[in-house]
Coordinates of C-alpha atoms and ligand atoms in Angstrom, one line a residue:
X285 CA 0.0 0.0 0.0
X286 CA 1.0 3.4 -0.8
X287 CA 0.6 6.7 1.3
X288 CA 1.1 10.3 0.4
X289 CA 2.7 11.2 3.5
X290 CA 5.2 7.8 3.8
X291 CA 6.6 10.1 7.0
X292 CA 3.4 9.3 8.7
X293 CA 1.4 6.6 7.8
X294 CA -1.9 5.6 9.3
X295 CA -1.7 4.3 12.9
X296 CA -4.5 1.4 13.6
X297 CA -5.6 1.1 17.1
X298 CA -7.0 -1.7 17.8
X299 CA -9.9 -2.1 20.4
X300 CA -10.2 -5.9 22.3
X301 CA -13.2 -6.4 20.1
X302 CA -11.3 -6.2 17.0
X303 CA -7.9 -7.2 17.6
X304 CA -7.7 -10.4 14.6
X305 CA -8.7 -8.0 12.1
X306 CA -6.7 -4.8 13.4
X307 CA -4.1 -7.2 13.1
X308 CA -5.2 -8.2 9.1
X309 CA -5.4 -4.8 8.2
X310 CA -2.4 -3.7 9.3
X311 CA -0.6 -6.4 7.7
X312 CA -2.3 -5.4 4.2
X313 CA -1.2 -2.0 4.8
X314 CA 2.2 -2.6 5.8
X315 CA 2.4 -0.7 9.2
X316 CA 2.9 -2.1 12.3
X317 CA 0.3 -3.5 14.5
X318 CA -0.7 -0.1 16.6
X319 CA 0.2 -0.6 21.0
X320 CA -2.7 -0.6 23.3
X321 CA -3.3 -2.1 26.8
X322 CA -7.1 -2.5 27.3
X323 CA -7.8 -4.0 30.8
X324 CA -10.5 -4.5 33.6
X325 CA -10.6 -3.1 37.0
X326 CA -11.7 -5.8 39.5
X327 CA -15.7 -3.2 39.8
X328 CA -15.6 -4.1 35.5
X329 CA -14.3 -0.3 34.6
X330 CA -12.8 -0.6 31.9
X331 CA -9.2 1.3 31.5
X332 CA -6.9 1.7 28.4
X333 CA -3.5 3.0 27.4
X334 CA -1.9 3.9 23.8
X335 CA 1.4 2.4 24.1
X336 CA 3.4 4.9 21.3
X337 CA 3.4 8.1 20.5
X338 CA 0.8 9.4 17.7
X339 CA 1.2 12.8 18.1
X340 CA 0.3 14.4 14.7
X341 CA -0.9 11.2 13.5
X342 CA -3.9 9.7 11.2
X343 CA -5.5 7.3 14.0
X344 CA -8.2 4.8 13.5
X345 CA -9.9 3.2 16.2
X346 CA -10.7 0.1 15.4
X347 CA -13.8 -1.8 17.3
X348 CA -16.8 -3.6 16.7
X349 CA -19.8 -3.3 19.5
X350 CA -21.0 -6.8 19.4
X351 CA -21.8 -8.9 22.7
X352 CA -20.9 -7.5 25.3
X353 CA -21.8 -4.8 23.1
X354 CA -22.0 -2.0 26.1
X355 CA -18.6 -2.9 27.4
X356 CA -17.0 -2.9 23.4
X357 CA -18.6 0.5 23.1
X358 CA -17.0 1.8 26.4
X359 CA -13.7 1.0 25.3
X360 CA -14.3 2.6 21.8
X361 CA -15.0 5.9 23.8
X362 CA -12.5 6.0 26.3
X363 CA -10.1 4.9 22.8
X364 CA -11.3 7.8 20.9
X365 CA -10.9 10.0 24.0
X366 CA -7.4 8.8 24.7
X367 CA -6.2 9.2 21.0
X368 CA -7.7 12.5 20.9
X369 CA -5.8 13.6 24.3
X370 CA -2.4 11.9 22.9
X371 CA -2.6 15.0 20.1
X372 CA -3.8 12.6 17.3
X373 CA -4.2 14.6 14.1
X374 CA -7.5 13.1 13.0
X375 CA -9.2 10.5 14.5
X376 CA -11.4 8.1 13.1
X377 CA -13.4 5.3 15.0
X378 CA -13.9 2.4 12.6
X379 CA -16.7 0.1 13.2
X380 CA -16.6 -2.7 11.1
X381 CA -20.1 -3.4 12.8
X382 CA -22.3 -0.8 14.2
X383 CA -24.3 -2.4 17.1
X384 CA -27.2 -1.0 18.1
X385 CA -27.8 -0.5 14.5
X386 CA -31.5 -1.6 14.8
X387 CA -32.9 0.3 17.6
X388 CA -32.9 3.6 14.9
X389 CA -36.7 4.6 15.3
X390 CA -39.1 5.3 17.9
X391 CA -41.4 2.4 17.0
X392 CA -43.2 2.5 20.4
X393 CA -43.5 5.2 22.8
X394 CA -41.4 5.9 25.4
X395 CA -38.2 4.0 24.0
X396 CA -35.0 5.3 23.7
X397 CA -33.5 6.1 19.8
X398 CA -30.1 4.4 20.8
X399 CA -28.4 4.6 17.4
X400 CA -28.4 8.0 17.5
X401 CA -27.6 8.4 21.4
X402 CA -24.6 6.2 20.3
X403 CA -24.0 8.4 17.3
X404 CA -23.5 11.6 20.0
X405 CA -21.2 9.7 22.1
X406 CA -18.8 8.4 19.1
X407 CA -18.8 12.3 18.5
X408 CA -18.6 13.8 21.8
X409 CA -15.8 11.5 22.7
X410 CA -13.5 12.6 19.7
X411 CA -14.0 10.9 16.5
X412 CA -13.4 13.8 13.3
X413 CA -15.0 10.7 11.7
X414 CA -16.7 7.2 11.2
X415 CA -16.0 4.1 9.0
X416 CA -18.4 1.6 8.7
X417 CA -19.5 -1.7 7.0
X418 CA -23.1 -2.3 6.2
X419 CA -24.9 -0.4 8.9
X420 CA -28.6 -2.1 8.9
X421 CA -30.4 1.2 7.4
X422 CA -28.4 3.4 6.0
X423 CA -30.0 6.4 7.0
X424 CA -28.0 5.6 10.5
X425 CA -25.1 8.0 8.6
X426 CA -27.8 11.0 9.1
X427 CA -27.2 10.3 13.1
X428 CA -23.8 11.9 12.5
X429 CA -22.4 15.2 12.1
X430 CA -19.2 14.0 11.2
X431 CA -18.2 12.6 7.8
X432 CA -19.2 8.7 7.7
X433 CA -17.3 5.9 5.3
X434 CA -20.1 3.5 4.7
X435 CA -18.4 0.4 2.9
X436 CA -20.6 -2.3 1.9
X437 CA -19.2 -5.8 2.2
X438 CA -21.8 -7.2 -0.8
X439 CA -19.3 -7.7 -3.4
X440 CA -17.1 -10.1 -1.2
X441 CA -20.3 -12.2 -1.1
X442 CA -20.9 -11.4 -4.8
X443 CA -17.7 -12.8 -5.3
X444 CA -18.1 -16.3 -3.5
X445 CA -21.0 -16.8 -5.0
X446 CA -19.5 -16.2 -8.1
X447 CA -17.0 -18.4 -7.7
X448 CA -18.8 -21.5 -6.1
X449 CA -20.5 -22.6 -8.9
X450 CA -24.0 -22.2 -8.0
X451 CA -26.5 -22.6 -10.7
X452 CA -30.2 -21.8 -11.0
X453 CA -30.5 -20.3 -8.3
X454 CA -33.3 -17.5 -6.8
X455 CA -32.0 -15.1 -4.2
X456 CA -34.5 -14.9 -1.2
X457 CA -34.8 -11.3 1.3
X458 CA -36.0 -13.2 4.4
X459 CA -37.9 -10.4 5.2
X460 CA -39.7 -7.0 3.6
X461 CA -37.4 -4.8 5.3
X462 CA -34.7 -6.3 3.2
X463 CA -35.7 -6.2 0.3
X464 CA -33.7 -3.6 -1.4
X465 CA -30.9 -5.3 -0.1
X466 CA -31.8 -8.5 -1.6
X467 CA -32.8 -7.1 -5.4
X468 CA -29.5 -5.6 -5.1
X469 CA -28.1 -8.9 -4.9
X470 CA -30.7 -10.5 -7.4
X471 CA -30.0 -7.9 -10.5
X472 CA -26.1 -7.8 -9.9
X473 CA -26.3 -11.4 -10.0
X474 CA -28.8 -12.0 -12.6
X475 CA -31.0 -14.2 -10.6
X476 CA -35.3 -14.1 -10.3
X477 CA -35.9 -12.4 -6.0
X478 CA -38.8 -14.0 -3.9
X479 CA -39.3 -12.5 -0.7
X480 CA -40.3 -13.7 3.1
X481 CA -43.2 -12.3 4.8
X482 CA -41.7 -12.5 8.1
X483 CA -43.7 -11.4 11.4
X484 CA -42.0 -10.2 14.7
X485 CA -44.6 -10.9 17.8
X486 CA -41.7 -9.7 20.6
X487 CA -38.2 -9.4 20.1
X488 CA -35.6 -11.9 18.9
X489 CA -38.9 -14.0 17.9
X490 CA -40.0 -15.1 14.5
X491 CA -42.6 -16.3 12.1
X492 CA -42.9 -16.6 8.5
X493 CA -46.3 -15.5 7.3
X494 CA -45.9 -16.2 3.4
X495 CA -43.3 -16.3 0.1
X496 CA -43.8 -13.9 -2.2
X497 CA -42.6 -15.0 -5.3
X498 CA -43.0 -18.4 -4.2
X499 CA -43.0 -20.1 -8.1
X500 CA -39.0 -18.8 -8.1
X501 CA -37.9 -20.9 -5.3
X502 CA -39.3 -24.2 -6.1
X503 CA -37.1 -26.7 -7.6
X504 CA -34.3 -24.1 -7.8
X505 CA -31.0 -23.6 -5.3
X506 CA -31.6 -20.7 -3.2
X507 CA -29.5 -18.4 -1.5
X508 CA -30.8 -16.1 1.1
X509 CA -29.4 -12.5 1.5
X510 CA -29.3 -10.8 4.8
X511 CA -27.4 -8.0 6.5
X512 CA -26.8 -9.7 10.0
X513 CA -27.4 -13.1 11.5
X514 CA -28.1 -13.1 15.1
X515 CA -30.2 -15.8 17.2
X516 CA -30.6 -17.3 13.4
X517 CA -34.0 -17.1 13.8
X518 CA -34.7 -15.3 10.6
X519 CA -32.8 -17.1 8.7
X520 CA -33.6 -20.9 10.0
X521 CA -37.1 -20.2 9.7
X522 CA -36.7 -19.0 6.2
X523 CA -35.0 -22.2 5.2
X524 CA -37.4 -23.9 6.6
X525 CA -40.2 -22.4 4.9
X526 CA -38.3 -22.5 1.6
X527 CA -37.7 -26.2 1.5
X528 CA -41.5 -26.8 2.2
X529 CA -41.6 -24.8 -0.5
X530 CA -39.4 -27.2 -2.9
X531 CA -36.2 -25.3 -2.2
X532 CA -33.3 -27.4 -3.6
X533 CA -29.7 -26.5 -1.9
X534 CA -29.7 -23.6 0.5
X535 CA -27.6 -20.8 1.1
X536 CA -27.2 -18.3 3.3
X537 CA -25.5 -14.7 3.3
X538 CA -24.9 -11.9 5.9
X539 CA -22.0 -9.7 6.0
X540 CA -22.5 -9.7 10.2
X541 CA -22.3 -12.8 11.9
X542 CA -23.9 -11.3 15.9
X543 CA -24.6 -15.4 16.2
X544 CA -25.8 -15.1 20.0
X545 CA -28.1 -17.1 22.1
X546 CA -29.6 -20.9 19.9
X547 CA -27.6 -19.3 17.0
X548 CA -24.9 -22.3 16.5
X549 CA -27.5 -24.6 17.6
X550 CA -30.3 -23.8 15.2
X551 CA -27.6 -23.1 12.2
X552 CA -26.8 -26.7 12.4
X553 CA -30.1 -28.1 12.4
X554 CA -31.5 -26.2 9.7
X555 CA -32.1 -27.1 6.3
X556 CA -29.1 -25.1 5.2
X557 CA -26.0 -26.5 3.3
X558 CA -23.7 -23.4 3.9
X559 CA -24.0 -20.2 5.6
X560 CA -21.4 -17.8 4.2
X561 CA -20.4 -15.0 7.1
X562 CA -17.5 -11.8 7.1
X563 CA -15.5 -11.3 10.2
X564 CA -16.7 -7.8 10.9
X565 CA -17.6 -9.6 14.0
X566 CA -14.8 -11.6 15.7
X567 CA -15.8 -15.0 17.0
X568 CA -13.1 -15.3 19.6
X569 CA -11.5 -18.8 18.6
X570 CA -15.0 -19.8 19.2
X571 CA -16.0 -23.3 17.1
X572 CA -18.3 -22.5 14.4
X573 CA -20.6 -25.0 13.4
X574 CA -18.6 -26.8 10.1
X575 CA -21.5 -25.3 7.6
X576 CA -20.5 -21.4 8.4
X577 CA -17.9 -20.1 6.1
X578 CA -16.0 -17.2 7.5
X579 CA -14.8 -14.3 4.5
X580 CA -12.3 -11.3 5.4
X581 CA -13.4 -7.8 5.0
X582 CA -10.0 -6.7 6.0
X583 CA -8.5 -5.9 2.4
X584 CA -11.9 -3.8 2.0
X585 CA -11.0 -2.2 5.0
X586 CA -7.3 -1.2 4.3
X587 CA -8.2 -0.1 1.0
X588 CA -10.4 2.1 2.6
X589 CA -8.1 3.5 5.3
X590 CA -5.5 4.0 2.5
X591 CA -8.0 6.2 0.4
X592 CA -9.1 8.0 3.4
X593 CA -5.5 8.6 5.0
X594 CA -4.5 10.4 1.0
X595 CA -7.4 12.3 0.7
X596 CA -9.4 9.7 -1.9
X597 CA -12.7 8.3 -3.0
X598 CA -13.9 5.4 -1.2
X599 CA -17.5 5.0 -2.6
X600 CA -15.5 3.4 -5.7
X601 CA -14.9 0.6 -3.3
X602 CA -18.3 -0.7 -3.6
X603 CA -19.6 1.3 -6.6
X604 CA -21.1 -2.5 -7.4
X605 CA -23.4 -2.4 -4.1
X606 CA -24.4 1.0 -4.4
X607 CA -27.7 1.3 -6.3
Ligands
R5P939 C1 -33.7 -7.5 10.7 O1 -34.2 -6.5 10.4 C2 -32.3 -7.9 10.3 O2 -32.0 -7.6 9.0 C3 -32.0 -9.4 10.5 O3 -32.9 -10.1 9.7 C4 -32.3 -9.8 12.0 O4 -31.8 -8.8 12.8 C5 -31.6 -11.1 12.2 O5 -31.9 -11.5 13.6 P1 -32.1 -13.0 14.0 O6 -31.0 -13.7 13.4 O7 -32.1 -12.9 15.5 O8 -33.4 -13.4 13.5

C-alpha cells in the first residue's frame, strides 16, 4: 500500500473487540500493528493506554460493539478520547459493525432512539469521523455530524458466489425490510428475487407468514441474502419455509455474523447446506458450526483507510453495491 505522506502513515488502534482483524489490516497496509493495553478493574471499569506516540498522526480506532456490546462501546470511547488527548491529528473510530444499529426509530412510545444516542457519544468522545461496513439502514449515517465511510461488504459475497459454482438459483430477502438489499443482490447477480413475509410478535422472535414469489424458489437452489445473523431465527425459519416450499440447496448470506443465544445450535439443524459469514464480528477462537464459512473484510478495509488517509474516494470501493 502506498501513502502520500510515507513520513506518517496511518496508525490502527485496535480495540479488544477487533484485535484479529486490526491485526489483518495492518498487515495489508504494511504498518505495524498499533500498542494498546485494554484491561478491567476488578468493579468491570474498563481502562486503556496507547502504548506509542501518535502525536500528529492519522489514527483509526478500530472496534466492533457486538456482545458484550456495552462494554465494546466503552472502550471505543475511552479509545477515541485517549487518541484525541495523545494529540492525534484526526481520529477516526472504525466500526466494522455498528451495534445497536436496529434500535434507529421510535417504533413504540417511550423507547429510547439508541443509534443515534450512540452516534452523539462516538462524536462527543473525539472521532473527526466514522467508517463503517453495512450499517442495517443506511440512513444511521444521518445520526452523525461527522463525515461517515459506509463500505458495503456485498461484493465479497458477490464474489463467493460467483466463484462456487452455484447454478439456478433465486435469491430470497428473508424479510420485507430487506428487500432492497436483496434485489440488489438479485440484479447484480442475474437471478429471479422472492421474498419472506416475516412477522415479529416480541423481540428476537420469528414467524414466517408467506413467500412472495414463491413459483422462483421451487425446484431451484436458493441463496438467502441478509445484513446480519443473530439468534438465526430469521434465517432458519426462512429455510425452513423454503424447503417446504421445494427449495433445492440452501444458502445463506450476511455480512455480520452477531450469532448469539440458539444461533450455533439452530444453524446446524437447519435445512441449510452453507451459511457464508464476514469477520466484521470476531468470533473469539469460538468453534463454528462446520457449515458457516468465514470471509475477510480486511483488504476492503485497508483499502479504505488507505484512500481515506491520501485524501481519496472510497465509494468506488463498492460502486457494485451501491444502487
Ligand atoms: C432484521 O431486520 C435484520 O435484517 C435481521 O434479519 C435480523 O436482525 C436477524 O436477527 P435474527 O438472526 O435474530 O433473526
Amino acid at each position: 500500500m502506498s501513502f502520500s505522506n510515507n513520513d506518517k502513515p496511518p496508525v490502527v488502534l485496535p480495540g479488544r473487540a477487533s484485535t484479529d482483524l486490526a491485526r489483518e489490516v495492518c498487515h495489508q497496509l504494511e504498518i505495524p500493528y498499533g500498542g494498546v493495553e485494554s484491561k478491567n478493574f476488578s468493579d468491570s471499569e474498563t481502562f486503556v493506554k496507547i502504548l506509542d506516540n501518535i502525536r500528529g498522526r492519522d489514527v483509526y480506532v478500530v472496534q466492533s460493539t457486538h456482545q458484550p456490546a456495552n462494554e465494546y462501546l466503552m472502550e471505543l470511547l475511552l479509545l477515541i478520547d485517549a487518541a484525541r488527548r495523545a494529540s492525534a491529528e484526526r481520529v477516526t473510530a472504525v466500526l466494522p459493525y455498528f451495534g445497536y444499529a436496529r434500535q434507529d426509530r421510535k417504533d413504540q412510545g417511550r423507547v429510547a432512539l439508541s443509534a443515534k444516542l450512540i452516534a452523539n457519544l462516538i462524536t462527543v468522545a473525539g472521532a473527526d469521523r466514522v467508517l463503517t461496513i453495512d450499517l442495517h439502514s443506511g440512513q444511521i449515517q444521518g445520526f452523525f455530524d461527522i463525515p461517515v465511510d459506509h463500505l458495503l461488504a456485498g461484493s465479497i459475497l458477490v464474489e463467493y458466489v460467483r466463484k462456487s459454482g452455484i447454478e439456478d438459483f433465486c435469491v430470497v430477502s428473508p424479510d420485507v425490510g430487506n428487500v432492497k438489499l436483496a434485489r440488489n443482490y438479485a440484479n447484480i447477480l442475474k437471478a429471479p428475487l422472492a421474498i419472506v413475509d416475516k412477522r415479529r410478535p416480541r423481540p428476537n422472535v420469528s414467524e414466517v407468514m408467506a413467500i412472495i414469489g414463491e413459483r422462483e424458489v421451487e425446484g431451484k437452489n436458493v441463496l438467502i441474502f441478509d445484513d446480519m445473523i443473530d439468534t438465526a431465527g430469521t434465517i432458519c425459519n426462512a429455510s425452513h419455509a423454503l424447503r417446504d416450499r421445494g427449495a433445492k440447496d440452501i444458502y445463506a448470506f450476511a455480512v455480520h455474523g452477531v450469532l448469539s443465544g440458539p444461533a450455533f445450535e439452530r444453524l446446524e439443524q437447519a435445512p441449510i447446506k452453507e451459511v457464508v459469514i464476514t469477520n466484521t464480528i470476531s468470533q473469539h477462537g469460538r468453534e463454528l458450526p462446520a457449515k458457516v464459512k468465514l470471509l475477510s473484510v480486511a483488504p476492503l478495509m485497508a483499502q479504505a483507510i488507505e484512500r481515506i488517509h491520501n485524501h481519496q474516494s472510497v465509494s468506488d470501493l463498492f460502486k457494485m453495491m451501491s444502487h
